[in-house]
mmCIF file of N, CA and C in Angstrom:
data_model
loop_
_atom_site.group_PDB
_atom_site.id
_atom_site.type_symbol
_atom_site.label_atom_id
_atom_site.label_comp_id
_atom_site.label_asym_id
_atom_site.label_seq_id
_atom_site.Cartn_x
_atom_site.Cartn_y
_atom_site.Cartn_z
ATOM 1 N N UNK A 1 42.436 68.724 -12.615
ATOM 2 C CA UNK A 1 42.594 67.583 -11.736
ATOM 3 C C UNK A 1 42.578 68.074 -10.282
ATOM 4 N N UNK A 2 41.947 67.183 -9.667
ATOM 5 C CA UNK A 2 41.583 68.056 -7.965
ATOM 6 C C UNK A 2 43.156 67.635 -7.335
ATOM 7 N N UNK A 3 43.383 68.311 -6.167
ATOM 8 C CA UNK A 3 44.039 67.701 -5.188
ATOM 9 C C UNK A 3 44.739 65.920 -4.946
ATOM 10 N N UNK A 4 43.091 65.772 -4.546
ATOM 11 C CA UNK A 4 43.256 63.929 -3.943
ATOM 12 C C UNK A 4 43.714 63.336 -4.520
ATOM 13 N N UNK A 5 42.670 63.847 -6.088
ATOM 14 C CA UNK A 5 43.618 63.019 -7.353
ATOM 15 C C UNK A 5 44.904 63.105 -7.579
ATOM 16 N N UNK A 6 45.538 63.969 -7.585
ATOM 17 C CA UNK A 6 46.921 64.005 -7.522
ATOM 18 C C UNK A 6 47.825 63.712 -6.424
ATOM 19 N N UNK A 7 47.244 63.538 -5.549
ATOM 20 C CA UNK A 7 48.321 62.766 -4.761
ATOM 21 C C UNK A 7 47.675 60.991 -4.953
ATOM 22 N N UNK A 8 46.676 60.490 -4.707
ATOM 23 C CA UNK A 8 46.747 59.410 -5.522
ATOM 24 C C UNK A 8 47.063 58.885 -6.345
ATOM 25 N N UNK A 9 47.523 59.327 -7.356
ATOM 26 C CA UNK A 9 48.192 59.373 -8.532
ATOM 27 C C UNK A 9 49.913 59.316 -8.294
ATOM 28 N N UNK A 10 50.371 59.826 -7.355
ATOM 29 C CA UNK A 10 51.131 60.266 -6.268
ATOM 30 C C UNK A 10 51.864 58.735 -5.931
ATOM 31 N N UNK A 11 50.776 58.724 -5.218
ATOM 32 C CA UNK A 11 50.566 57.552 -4.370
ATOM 33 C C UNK A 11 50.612 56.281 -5.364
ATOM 34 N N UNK A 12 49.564 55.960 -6.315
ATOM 35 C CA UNK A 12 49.840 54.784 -6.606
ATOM 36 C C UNK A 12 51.340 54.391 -7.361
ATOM 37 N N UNK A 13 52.537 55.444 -7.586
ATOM 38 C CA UNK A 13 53.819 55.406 -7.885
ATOM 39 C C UNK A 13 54.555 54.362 -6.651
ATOM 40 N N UNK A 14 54.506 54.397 -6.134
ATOM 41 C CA UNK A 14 55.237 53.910 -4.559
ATOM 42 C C UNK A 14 55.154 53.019 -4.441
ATOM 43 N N UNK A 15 56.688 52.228 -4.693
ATOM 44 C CA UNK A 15 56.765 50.968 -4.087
ATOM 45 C C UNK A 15 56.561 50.169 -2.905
ATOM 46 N N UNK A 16 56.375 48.931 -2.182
ATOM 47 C CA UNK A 16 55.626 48.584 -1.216
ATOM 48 C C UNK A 16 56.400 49.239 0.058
ATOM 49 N N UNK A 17 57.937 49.295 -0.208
ATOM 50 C CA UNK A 17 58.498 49.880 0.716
ATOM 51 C C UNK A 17 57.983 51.168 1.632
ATOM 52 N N UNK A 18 57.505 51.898 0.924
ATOM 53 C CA UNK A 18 56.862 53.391 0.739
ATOM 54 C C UNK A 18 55.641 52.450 1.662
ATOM 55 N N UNK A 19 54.776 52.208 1.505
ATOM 56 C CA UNK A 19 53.856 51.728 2.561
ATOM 57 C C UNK A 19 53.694 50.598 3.811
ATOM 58 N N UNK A 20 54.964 50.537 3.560
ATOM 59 C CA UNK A 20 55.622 49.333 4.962
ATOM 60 C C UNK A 20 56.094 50.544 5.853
ATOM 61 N N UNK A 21 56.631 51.477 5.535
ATOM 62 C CA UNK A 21 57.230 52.810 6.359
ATOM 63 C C UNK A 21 56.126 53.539 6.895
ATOM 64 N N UNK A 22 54.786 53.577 6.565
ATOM 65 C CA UNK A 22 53.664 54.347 6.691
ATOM 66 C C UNK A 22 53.124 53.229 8.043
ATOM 67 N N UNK A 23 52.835 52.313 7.282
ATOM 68 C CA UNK A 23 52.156 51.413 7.909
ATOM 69 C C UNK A 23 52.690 51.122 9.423
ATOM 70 N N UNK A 24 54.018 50.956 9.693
ATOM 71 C CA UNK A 24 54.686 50.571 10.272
ATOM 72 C C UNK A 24 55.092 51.474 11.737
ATOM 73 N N UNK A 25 55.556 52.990 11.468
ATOM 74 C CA UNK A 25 55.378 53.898 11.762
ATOM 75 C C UNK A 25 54.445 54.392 13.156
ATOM 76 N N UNK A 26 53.072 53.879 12.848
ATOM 77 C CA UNK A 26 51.904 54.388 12.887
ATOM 78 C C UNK A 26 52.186 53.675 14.900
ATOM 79 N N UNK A 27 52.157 52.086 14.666
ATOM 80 C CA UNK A 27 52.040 51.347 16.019
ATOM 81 C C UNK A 27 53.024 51.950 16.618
ATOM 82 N N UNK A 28 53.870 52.453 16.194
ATOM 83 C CA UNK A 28 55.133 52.826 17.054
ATOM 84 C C UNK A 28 54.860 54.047 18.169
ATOM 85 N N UNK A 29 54.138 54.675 16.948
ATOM 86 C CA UNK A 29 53.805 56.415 17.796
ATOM 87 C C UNK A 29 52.709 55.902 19.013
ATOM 88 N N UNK A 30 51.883 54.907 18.386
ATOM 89 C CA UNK A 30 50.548 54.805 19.572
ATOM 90 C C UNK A 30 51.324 53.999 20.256
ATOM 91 N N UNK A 31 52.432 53.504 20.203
ATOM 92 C CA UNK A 31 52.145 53.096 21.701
ATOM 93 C C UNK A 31 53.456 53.496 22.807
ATOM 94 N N UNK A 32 54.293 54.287 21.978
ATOM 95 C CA UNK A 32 54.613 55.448 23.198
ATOM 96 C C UNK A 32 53.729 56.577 23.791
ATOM 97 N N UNK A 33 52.667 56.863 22.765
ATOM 98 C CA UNK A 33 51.518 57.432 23.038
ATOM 99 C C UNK A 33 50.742 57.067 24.441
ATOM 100 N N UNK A 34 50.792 56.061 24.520
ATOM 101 C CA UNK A 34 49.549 54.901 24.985
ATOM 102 C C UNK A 34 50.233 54.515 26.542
ATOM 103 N N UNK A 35 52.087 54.488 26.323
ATOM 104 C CA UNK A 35 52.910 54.619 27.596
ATOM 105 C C UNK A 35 52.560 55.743 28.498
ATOM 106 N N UNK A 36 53.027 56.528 27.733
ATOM 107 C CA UNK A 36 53.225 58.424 28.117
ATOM 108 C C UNK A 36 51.136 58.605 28.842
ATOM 109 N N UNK A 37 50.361 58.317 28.123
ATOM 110 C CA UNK A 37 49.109 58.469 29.170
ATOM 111 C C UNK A 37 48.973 57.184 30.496
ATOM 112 N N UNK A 38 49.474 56.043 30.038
ATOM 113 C CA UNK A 38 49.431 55.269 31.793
ATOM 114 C C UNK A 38 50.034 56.034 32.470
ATOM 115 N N UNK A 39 51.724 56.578 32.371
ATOM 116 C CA UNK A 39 52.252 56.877 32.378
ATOM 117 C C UNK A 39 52.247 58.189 33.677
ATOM 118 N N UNK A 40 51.781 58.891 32.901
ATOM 119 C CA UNK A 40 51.371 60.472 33.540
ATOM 120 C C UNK A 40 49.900 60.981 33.683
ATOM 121 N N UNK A 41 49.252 60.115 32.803
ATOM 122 C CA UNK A 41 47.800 60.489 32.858
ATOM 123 C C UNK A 41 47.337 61.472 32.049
ATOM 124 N N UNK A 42 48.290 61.934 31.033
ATOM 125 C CA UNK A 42 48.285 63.830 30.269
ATOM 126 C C UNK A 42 47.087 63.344 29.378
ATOM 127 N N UNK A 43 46.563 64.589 28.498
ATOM 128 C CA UNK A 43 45.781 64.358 27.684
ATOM 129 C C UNK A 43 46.317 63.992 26.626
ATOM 130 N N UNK A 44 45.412 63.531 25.839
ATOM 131 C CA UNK A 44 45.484 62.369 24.491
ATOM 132 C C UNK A 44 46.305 63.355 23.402
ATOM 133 N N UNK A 45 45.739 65.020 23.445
ATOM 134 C CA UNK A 45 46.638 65.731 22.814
ATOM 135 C C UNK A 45 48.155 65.593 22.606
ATOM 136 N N UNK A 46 48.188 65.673 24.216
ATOM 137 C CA UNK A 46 49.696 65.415 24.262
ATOM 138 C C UNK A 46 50.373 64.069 24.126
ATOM 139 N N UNK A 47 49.746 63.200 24.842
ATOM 140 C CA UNK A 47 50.235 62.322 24.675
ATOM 141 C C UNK A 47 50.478 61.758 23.254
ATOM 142 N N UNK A 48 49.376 62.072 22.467
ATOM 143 C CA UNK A 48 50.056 62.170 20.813
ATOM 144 C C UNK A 48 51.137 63.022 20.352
ATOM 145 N N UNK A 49 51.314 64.257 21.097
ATOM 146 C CA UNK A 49 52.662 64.764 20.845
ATOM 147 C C UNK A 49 53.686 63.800 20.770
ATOM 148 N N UNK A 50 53.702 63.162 22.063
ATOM 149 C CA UNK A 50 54.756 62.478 22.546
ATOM 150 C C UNK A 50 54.858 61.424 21.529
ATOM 151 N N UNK A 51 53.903 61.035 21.027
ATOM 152 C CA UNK A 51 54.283 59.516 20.286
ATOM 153 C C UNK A 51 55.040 60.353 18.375
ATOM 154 N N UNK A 52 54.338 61.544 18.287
ATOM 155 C CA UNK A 52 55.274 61.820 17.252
ATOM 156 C C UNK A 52 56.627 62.242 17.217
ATOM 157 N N UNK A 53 56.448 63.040 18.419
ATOM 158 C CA UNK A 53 58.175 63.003 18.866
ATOM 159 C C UNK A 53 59.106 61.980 19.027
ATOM 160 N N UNK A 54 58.589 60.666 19.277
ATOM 161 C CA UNK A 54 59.222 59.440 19.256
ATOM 162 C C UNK A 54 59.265 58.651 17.735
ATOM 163 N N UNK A 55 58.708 58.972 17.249
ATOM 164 C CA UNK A 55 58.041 58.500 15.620
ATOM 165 C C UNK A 55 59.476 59.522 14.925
ATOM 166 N N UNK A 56 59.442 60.589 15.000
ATOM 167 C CA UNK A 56 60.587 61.740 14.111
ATOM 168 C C UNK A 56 61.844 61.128 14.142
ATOM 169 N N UNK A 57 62.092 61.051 15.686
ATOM 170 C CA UNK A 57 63.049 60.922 15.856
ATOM 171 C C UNK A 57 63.993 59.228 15.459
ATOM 172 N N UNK A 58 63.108 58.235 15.556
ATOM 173 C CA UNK A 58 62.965 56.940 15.342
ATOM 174 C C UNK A 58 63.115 57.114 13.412
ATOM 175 N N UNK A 59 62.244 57.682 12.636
ATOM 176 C CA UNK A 59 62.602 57.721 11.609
ATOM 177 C C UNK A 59 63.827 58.548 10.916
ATOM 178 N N UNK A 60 64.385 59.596 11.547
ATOM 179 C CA UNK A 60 65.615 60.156 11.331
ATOM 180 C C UNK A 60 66.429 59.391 11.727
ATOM 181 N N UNK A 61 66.860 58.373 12.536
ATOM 182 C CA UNK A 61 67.790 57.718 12.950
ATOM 183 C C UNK A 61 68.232 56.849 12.105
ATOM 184 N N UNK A 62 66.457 56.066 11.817
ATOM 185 C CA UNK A 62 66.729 54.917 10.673
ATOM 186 C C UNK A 62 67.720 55.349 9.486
ATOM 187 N N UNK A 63 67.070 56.160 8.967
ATOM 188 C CA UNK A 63 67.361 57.068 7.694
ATOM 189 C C UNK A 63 69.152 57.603 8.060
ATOM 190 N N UNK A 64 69.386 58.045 9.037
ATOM 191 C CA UNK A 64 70.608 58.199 9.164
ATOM 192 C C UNK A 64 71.416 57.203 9.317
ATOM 193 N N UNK A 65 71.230 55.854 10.197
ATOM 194 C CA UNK A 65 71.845 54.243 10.170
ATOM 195 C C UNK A 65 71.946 53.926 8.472
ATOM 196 N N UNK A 66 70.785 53.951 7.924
ATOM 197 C CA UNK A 66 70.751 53.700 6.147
ATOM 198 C C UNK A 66 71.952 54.445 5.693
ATOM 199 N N UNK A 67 72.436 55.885 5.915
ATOM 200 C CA UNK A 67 73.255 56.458 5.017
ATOM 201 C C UNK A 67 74.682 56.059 5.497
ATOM 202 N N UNK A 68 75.098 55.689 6.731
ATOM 203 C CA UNK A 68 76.053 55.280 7.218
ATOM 204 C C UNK A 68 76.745 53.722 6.395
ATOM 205 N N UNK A 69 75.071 52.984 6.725
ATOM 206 C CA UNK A 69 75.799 51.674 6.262
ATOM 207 C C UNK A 69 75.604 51.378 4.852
ATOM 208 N N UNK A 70 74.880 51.705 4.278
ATOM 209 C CA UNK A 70 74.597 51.704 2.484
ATOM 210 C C UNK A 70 74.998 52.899 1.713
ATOM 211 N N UNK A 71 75.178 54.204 2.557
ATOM 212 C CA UNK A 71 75.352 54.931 1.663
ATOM 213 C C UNK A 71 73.912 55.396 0.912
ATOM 214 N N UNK A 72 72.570 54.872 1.676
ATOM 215 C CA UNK A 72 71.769 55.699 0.914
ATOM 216 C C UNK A 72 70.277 56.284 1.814
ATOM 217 N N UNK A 73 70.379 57.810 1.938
ATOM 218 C CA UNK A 73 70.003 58.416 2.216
ATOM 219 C C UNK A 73 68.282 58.647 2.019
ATOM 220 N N UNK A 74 67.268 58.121 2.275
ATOM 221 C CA UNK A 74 65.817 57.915 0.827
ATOM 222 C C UNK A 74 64.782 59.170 1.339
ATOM 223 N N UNK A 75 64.446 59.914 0.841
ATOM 224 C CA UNK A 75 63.964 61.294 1.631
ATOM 225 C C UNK A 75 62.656 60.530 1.445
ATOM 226 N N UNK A 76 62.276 60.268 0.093
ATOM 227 C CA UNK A 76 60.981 59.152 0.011
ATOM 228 C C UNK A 76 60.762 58.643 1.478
ATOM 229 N N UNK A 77 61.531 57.638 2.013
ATOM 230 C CA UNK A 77 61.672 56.830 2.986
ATOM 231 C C UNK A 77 61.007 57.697 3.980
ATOM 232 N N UNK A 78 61.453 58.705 4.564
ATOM 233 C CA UNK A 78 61.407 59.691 5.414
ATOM 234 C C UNK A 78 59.673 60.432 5.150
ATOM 235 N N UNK A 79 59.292 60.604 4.159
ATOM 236 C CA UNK A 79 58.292 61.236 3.692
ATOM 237 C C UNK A 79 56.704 60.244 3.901
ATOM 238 N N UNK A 80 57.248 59.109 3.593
ATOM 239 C CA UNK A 80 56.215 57.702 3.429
ATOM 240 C C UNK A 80 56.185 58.077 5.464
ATOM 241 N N UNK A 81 57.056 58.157 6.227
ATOM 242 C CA UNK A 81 57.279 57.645 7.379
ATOM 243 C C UNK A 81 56.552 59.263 7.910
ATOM 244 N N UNK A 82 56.879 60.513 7.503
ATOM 245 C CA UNK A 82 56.041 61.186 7.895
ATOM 246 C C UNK A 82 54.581 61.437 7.473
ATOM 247 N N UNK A 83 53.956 61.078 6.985
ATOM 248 C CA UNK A 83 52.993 60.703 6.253
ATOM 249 C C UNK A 83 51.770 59.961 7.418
ATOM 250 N N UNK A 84 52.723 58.883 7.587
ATOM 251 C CA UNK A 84 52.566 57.865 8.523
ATOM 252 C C UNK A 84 51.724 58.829 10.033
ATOM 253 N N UNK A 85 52.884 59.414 10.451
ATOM 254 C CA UNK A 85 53.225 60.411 11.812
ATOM 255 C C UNK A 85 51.816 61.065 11.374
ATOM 256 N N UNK A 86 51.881 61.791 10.327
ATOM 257 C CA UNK A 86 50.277 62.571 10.661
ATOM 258 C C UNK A 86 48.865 61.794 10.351
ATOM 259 N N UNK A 87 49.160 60.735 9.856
ATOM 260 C CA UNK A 87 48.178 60.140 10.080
ATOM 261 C C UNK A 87 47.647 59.494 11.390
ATOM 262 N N UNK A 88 48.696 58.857 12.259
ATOM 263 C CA UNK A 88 48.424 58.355 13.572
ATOM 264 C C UNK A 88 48.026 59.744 14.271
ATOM 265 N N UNK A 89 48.281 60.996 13.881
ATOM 266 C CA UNK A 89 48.040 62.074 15.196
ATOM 267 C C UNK A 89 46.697 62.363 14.850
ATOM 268 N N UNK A 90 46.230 62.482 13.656
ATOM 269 C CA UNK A 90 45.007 62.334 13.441
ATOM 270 C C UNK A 90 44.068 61.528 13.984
ATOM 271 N N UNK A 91 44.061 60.366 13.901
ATOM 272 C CA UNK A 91 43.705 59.014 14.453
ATOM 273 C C UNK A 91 43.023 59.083 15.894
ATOM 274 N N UNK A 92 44.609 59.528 16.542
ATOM 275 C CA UNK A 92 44.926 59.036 18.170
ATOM 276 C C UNK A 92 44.667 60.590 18.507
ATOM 277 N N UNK A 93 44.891 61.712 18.155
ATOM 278 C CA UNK A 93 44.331 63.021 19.131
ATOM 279 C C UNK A 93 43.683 63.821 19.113
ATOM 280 N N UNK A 94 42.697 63.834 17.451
ATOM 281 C CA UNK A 94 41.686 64.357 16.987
ATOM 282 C C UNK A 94 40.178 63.765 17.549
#
């Protein structure tokens, strides 16, 4: 079994949650991204830095608010959401 296939396989396990976190994610980074170049004018490189650095940190928080008030911690959650992060840097600085 190749690779792709197995994470598709992967993938089609995941509840919608798992792709609301991906999905969701993504606008967030571009458009601190999208600030940070009006902004300063830097290159798109960076300025995609910047939007994943805002994306990490935005999804560790969530994930940490979750364990506070429910008691539940979802690394899934976190994983769907980084997932997300390299897909927008792809996207936006490649």
């Amino acid at each position: 079994m190749r690779l792709t296939d197995k994470i598709l396989e992967e993938c089609r396990k995941w509840d919608t949650d798992k792709w609301v976190h991906i999905v969701l994610i993504m606008p967030m980074a571009w458009m601190v991204s999208t600030c940070c170049h009006v902004a300063f004018h830097s290159p798109r490189p960076l300025d995609g830095l910047a939007g994943v650095a805002a994306a990490i940190v935005a999804a560790l928080v969530k994930e940490i608010y979750d364990k506070r008030t429910t008691g539940l911690f979802d690394a899934e959650d976190l994983a769907a959401d980084f997932i997300g992060i390299a897909l927008f840097y792809v996207i936006y600085a490649v």
